[in-house]
Tab-separated table of C-alpha atoms in Angstrom:
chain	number	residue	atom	x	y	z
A	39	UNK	CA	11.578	-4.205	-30.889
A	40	UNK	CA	11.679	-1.628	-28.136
A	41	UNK	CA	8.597	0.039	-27.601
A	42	UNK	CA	7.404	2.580	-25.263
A	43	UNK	CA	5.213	0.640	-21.885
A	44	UNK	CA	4.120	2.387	-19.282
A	45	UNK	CA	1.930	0.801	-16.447
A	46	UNK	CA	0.270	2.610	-13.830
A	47	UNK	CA	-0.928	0.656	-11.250
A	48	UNK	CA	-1.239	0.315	-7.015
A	49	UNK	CA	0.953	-2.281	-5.134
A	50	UNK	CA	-2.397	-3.943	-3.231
A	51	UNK	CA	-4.604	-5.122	-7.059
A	52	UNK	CA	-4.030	-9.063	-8.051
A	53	UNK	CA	-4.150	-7.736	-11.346
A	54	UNK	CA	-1.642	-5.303	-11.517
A	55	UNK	CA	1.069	-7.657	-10.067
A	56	UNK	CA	0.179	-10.200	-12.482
A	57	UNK	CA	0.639	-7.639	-15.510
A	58	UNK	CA	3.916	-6.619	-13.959
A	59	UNK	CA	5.107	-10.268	-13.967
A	60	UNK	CA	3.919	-11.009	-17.737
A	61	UNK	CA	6.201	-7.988	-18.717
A	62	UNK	CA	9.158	-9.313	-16.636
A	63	UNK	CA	8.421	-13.042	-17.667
A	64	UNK	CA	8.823	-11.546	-21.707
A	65	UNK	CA	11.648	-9.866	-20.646
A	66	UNK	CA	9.810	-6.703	-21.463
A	67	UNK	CA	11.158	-3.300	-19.888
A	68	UNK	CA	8.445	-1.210	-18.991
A	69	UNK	CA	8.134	2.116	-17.221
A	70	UNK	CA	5.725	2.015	-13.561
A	71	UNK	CA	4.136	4.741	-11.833
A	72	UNK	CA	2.218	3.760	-8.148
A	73	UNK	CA	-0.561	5.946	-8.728
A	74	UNK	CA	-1.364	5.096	-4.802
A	75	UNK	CA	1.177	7.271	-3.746
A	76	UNK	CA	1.752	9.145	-7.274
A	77	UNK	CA	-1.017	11.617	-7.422
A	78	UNK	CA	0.241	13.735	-10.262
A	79	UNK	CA	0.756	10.348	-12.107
A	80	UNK	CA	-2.699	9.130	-11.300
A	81	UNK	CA	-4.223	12.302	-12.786
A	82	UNK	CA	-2.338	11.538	-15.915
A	83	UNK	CA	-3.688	7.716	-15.892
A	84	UNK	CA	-7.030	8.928	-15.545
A	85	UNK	CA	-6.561	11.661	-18.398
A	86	UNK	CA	-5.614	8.975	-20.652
A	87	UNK	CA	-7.903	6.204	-19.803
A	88	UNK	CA	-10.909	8.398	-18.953
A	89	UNK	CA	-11.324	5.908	-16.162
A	90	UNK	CA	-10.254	4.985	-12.426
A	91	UNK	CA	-9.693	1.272	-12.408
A	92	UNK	CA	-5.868	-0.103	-12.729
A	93	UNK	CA	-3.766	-1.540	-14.016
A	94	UNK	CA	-3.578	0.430	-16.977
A	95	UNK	CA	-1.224	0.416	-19.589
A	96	UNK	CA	-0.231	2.783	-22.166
A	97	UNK	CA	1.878	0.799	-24.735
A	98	UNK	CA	3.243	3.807	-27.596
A	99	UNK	CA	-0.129	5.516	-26.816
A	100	UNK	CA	-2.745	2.831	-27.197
A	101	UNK	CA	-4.514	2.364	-24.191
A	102	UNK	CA	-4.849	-1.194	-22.303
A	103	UNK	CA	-7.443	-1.370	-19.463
A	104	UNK	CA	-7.086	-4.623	-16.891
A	105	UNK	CA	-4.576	-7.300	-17.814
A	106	UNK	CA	-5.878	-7.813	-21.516
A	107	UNK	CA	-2.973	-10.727	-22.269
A	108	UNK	CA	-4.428	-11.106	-25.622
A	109	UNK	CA	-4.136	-7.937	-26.272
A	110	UNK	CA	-1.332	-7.216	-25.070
A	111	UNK	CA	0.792	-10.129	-26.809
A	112	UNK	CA	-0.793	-8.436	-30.006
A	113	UNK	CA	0.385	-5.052	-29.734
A	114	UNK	CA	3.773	-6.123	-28.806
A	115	UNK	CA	3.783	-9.268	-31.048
A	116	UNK	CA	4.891	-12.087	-28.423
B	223	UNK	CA	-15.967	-34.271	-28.806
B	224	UNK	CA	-14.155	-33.901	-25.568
B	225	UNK	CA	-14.280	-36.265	-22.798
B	226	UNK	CA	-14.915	-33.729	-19.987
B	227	UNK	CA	-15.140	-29.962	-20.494
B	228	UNK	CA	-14.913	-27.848	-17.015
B	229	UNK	CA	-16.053	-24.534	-17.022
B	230	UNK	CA	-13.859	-21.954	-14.882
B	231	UNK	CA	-10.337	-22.095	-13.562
B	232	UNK	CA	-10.847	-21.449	-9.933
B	233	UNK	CA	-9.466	-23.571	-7.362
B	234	UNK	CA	-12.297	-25.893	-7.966
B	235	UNK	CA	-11.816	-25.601	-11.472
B	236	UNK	CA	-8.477	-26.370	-11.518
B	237	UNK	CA	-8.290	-29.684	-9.006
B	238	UNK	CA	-10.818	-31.392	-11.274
B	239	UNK	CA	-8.628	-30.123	-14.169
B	240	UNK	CA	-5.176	-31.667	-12.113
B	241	UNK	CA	-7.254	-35.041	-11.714
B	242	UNK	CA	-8.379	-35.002	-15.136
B	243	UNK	CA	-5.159	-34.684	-16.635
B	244	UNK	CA	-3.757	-37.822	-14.780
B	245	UNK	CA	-6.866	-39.939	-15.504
B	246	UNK	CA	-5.604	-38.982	-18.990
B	247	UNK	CA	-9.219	-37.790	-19.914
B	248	UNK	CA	-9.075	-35.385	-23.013
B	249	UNK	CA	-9.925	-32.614	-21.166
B	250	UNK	CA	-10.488	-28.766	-21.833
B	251	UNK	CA	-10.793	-25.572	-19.265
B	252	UNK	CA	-12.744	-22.803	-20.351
B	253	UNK	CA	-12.382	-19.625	-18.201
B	254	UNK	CA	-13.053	-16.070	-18.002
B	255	UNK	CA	-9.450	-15.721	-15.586
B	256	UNK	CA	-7.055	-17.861	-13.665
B	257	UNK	CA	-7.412	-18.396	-9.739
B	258	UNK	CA	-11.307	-16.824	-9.794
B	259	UNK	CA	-12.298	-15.133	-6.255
B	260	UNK	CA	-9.082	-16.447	-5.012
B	261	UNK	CA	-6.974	-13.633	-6.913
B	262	UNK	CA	-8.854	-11.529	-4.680
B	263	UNK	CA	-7.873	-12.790	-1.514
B	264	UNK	CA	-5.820	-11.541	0.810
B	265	UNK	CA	-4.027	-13.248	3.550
B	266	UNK	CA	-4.663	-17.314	3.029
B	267	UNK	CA	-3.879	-18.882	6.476
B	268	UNK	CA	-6.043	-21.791	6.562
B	269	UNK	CA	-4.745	-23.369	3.340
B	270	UNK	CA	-3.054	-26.729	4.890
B	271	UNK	CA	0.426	-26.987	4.046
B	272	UNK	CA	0.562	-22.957	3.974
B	273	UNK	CA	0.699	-21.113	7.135
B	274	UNK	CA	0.286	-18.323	5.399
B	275	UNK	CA	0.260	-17.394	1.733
B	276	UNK	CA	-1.105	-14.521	-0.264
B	277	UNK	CA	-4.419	-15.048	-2.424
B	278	UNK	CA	-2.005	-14.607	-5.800
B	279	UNK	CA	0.566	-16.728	-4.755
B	280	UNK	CA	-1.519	-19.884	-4.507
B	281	UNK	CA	-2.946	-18.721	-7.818
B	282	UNK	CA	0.416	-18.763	-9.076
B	283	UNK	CA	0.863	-22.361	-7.273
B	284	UNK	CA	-2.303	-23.395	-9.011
B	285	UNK	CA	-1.358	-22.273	-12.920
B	286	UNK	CA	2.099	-23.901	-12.085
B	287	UNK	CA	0.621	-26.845	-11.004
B	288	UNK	CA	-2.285	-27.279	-14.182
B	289	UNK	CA	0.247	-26.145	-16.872
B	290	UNK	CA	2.710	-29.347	-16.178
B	291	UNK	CA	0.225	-31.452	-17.776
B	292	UNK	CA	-0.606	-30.554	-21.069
B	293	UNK	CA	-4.391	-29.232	-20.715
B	294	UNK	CA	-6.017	-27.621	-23.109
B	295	UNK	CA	-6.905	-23.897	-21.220
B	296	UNK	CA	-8.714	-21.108	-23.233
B	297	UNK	CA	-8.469	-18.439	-21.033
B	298	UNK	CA	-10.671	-14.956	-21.176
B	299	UNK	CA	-13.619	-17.003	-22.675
B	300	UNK	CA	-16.902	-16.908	-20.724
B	301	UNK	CA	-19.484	-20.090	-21.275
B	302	UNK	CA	-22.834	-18.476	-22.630
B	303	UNK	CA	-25.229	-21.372	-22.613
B	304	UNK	CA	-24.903	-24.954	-21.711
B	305	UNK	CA	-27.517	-27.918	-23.046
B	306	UNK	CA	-27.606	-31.365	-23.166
B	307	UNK	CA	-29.063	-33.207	-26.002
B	308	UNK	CA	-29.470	-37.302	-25.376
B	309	UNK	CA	-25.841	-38.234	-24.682
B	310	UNK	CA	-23.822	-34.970	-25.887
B	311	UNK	CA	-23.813	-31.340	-23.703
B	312	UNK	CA	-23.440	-28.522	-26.234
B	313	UNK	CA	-21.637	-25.371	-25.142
B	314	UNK	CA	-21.553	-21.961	-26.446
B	315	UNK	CA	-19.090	-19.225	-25.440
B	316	UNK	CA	-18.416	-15.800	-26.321
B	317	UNK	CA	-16.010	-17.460	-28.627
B	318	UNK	CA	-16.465	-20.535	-29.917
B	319	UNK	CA	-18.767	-24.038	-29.765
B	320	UNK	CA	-17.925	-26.862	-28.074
B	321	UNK	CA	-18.966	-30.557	-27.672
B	322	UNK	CA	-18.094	-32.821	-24.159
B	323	UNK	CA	-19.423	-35.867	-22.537
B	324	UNK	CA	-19.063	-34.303	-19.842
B	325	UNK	CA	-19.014	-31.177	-17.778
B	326	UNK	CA	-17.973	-29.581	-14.513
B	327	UNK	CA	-19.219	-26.410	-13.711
B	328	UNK	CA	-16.811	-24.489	-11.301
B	329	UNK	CA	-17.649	-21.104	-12.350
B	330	UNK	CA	-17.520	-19.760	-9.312
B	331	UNK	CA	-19.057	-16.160	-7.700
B	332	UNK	CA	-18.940	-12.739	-8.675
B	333	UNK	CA	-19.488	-9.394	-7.133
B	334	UNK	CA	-23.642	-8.790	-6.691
B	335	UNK	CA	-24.632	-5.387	-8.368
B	336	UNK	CA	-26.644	-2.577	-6.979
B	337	UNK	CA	-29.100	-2.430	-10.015
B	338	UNK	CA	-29.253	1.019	-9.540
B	339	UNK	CA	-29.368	4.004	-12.153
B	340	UNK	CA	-25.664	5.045	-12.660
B	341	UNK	CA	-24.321	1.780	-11.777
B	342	UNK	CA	-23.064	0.824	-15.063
B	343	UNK	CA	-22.330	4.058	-16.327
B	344	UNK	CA	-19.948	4.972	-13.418
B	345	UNK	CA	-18.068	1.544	-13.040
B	346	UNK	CA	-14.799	2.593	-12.962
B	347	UNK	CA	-15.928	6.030	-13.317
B	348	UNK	CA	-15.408	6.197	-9.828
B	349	UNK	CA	-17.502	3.412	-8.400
B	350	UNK	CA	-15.506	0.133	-8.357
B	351	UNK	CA	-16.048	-3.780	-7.095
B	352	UNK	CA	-12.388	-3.493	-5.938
B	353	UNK	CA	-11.273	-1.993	-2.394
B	354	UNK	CA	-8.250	-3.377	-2.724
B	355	UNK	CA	-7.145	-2.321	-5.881
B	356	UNK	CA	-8.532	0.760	-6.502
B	357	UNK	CA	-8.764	2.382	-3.094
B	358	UNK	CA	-5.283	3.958	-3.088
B	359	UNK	CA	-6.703	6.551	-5.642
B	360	UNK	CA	-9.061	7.916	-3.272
B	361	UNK	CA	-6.784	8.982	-1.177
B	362	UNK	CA	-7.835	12.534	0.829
B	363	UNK	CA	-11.402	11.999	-0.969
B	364	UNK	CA	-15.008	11.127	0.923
B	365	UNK	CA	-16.144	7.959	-0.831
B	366	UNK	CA	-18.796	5.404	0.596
B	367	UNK	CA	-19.043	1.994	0.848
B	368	UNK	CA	-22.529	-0.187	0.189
B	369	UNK	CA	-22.956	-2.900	2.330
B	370	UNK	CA	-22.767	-4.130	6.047
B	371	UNK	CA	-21.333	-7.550	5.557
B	372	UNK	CA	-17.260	-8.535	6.305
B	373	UNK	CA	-16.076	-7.831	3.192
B	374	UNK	CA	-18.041	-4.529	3.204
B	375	UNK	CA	-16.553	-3.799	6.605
B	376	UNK	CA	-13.141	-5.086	5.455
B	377	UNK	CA	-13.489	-2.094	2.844
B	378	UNK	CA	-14.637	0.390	5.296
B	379	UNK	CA	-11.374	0.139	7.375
B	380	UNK	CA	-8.919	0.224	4.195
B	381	UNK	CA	-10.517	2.732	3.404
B	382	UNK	CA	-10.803	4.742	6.601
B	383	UNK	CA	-6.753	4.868	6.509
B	384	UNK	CA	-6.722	6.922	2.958
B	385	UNK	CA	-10.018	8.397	2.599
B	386	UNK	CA	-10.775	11.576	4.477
B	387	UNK	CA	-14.938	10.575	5.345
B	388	UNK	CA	-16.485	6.838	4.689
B	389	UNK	CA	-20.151	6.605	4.111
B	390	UNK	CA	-21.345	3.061	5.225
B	391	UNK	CA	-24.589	2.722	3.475
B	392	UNK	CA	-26.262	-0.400	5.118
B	393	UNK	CA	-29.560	-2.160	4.471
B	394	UNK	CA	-30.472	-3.755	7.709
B	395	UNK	CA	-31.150	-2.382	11.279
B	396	UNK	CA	-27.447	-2.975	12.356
B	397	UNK	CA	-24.029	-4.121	10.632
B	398	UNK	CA	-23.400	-7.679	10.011
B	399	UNK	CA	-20.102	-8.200	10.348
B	400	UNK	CA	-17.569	-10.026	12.903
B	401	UNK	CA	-17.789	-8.299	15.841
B	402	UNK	CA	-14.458	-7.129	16.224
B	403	UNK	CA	-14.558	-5.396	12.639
B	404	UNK	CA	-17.781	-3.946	13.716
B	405	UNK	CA	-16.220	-2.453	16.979
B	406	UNK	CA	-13.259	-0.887	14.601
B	407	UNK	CA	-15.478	0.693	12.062
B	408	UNK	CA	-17.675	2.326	15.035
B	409	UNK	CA	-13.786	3.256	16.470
B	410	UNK	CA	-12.886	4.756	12.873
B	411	UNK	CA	-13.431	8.659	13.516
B	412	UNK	CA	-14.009	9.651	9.812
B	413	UNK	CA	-16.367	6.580	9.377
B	414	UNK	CA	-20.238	7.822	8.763
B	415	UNK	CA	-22.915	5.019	9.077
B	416	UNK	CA	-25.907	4.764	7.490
B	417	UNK	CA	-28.416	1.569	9.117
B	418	UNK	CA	-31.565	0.927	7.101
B	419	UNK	CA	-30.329	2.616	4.276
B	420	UNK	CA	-30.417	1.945	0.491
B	421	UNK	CA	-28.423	3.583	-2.438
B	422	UNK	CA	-31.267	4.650	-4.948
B	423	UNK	CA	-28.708	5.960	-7.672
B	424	UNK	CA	-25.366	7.236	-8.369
B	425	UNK	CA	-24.647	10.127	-9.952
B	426	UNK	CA	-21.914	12.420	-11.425
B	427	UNK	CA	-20.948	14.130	-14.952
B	428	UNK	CA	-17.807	12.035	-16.275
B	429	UNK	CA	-16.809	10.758	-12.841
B	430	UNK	CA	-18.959	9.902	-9.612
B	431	UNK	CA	-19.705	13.277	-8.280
B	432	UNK	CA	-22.874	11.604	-5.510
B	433	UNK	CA	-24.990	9.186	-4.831
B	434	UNK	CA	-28.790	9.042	-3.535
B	435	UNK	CA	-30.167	7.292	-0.597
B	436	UNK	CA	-33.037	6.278	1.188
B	437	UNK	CA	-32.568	6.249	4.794
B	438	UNK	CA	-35.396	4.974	7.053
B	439	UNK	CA	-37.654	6.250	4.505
B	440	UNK	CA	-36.033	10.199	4.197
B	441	UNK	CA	-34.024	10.742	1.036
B	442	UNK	CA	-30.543	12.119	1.210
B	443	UNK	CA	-27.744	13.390	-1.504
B	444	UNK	CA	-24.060	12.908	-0.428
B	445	UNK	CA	-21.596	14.471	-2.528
B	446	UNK	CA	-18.467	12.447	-2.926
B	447	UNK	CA	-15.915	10.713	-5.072
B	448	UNK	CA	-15.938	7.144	-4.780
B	449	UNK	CA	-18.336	4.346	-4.282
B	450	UNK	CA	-17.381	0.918	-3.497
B	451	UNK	CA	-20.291	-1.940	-3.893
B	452	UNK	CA	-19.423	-4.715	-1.500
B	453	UNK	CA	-22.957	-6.492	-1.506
B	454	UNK	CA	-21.913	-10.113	-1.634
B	455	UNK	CA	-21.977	-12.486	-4.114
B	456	UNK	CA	-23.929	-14.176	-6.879
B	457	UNK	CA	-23.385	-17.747	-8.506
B	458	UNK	CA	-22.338	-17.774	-12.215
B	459	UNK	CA	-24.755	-20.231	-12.931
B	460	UNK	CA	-26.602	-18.202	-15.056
B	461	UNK	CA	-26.000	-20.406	-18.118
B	462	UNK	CA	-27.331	-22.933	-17.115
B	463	UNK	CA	-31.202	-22.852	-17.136
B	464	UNK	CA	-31.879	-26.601	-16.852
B	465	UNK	CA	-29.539	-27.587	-13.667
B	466	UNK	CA	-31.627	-27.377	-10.460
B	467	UNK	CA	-30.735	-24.562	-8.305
B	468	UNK	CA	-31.381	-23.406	-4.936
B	469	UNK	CA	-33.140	-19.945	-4.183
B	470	UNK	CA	-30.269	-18.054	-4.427
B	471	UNK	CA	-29.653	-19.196	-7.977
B	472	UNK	CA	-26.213	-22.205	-6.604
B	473	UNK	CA	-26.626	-25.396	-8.667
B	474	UNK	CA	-28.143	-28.129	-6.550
B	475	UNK	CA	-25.493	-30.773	-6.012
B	476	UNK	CA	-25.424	-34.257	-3.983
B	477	UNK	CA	-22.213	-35.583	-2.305
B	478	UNK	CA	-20.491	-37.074	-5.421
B	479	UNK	CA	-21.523	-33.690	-7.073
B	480	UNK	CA	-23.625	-34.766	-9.569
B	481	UNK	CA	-26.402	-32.379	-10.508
B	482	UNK	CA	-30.021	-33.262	-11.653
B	483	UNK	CA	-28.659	-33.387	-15.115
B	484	UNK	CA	-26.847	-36.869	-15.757
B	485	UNK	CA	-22.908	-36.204	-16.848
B	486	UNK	CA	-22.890	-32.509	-15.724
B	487	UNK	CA	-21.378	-32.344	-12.343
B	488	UNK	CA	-20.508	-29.262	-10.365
B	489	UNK	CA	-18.195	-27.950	-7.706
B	490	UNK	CA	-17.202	-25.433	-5.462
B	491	UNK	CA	-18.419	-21.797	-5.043
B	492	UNK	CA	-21.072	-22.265	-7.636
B	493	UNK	CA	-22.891	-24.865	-5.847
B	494	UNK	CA	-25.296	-25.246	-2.694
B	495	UNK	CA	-22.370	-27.018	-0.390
B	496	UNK	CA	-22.138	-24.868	3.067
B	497	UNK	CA	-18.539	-24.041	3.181
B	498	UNK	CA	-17.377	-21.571	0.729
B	499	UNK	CA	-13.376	-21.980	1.460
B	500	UNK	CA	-10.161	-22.140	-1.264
B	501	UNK	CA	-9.829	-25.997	0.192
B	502	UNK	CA	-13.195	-26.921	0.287
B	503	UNK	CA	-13.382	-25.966	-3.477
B	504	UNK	CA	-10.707	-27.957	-4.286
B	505	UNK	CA	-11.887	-31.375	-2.766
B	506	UNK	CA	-14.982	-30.358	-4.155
B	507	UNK	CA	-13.244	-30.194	-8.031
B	508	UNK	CA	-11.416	-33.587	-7.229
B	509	UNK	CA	-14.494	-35.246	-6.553
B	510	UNK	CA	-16.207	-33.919	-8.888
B	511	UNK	CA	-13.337	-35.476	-11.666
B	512	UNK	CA	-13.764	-38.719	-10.058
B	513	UNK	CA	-17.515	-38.509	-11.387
B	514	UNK	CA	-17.160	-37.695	-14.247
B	515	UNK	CA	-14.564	-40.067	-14.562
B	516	UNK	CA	-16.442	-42.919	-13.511
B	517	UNK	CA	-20.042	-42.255	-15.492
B	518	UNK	CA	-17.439	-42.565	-18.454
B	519	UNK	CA	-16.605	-45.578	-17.714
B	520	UNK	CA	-20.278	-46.956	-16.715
B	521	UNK	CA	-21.225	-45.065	-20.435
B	522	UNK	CA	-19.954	-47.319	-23.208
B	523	UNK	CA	-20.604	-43.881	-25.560
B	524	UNK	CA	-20.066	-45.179	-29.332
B	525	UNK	CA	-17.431	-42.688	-30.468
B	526	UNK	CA	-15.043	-43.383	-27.620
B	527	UNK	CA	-11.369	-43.876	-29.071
B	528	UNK	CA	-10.903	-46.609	-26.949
């Protein structure tokens, strides 16, 4: 199962390291965009989540605000 | 019917869990999140043993250290009301109902809110409990920052380095802070302060867009981008109407952190103690096992397996 994960996040949030290491502890290959210093990137974050607070994921086009584990683990069935 | 249940996962939370575990009590953790404030932190550099270590890392330390023993932690479940009926405390969560013996509260603080029109509406819209996180996006914006206190001034001078003007929107004559953060803020040439002020709402279409204040009595529109609320902190002790509490709403605890209610104990951040410190939490959830522990033991409670 290979699916599509993109995280936007900043290097400075608790939260957005922690998502980060989830992925990489599931051996899950995701892409990352540092919407600090990414401001075309964080436009595109904030198009899609229709908000300003990271991380946020977009796993195959559903939308995952904050480091939702539980929902997470669902949509990618660990 | 669990032994001891303790409410939150904080460094408090945690300890008593750590204790509980080799006291072989069967024991379960109920938390909204792992490490609590101290996710938040920064740079740790009075944690003995550590020199220096980050906030997450010593979070990490902590779920490494709790998940050796085999615990029972729900995680992302919040405690909604707490009551104790003769010798059994009933608790209900967002989840589930549970039954314990016993109970720790260590659920910590959380960010105060404004209570302000546009408050909830904007929250992550543009106004954000998070600095440190979410202050990067602001970069080349005018955002302001409501409060006067450290972390409020701690905010101010992150965000003096990204933002292009900082509102400081204070309530009291003059700022609060360590002096030698206030003497940087005043330094800060993009930093605009506002003393005796008050934000009366925010406001904006999708996204913050302004806020309203009342400064020494004459009422004032800034247009700008981002608002960050660093007004302190408030106990979660909200679920817990019967437990004595001081003014400020902490659970009233007495050195072997027993509260008025017999076999509910509490600890750290939540309760009236003076220091407010990552170690200082944790003694706080050790002792506060040992308790529990021990009014077990003076309890002869009829359905004990033993």
């Amino acid at each position: 199962m290979n699916k599509k994960i993109t995280v936007y996040s900043t290097p400075t949030c608790p939260y957005c390291i922690r998502v980060k290491q989830f992925l990489k502890d599931n051996n899950i290959s995701f892409e990352h965009h540092d919407v600090s210093v990414d401001q075309e990137k964080a436009e595109e974050m904030i198009k899609k989540s229709g908000q300003m607070g990271v991380p946020v994921l977009d796993i195959e086009g559903e939308i995952i605000i904050g480091f939702d584990k539980e929902r997470i683990k669902e949509l990618l069935g660990i | 019917m669990y032994d001891l249940i303790i409410i939150g996962a904080g460094p408090a939370g945690i300890t008593a869990g750590i204790y509980a575990a080799r006291k072989k009590m069967d024991t379960l953790i109920i938390t909204k999140d792992v490490g609590g404030q101290t996710a938040w932190s920064g740079d740790i550099e009075n944690y003995t043993g550590y020199q220096f270590i980050s906030g997450l890392d010593l979070v990490a330390k902590f779920e490494e250290h709790i998940r050796k023993y085999a615990i029972h932690l729900k995680e992302g479940e919040e405690v909604e009301s707490l009551n104790k009926v003769r010798d059994v405390v009933y608790l209900k969560t967002n989840k589930a109902e549970y039954e314990a013996r016993t109970v720790i509260i260590a659920s910590g603080k959380r960010s105060k809110e404004l209570g302000v029109p546009g408050e909830k509406e904007f929250k992550n819209r543009g106004l954000t409990f998070c600095a440190t996180c979410d202050g990067p996006l602001f970069s080349g914006k005018d955002v302001a920052v409501i409060g006067g206190g450290n972390s409020a001034l701690d905010a101010v001078l992150q965000l003096a380095r990204i933002a292009k003007k900082v509102y400081v929107i204070n309530n009291t004559i003059s700022l609060g802070a360590d002096a030698i953060m206030r003497e940087k803020v005043i330094q800060a040439n993009n930093v605009i302060l506002f003393n005796q002020a008050r934000v009366i709402a925010i406001t904006g279409d999708k996204f913050v867009s302004g806020i309203k204040i009342k400064a020494q009595d004459e009422e004032k529109s800034i247009s700008l981008d981002g608002v960050f609320v660093e007004v302190g902190l408030k106990p979660n002790s909200e679920f817990a109407p019967d437990a004595e509490k001081n003014a400020i709403g902490e659970i009233k605890v007495n050195c072997n952190n027993e509260t008025n209610l017999p076999g509910i104990f509490a600890a750290g951040d939540v309760t009236d103690i003076q220091g407010k410190q990552i170690i200082i939490a944790c003694g706080e959830g050790a002792k506060s096992c040992l308790s529990a522990f021990s009014y077990l033991n003076q309890h002869k409670f009829s359905d004990d397996k033993n």
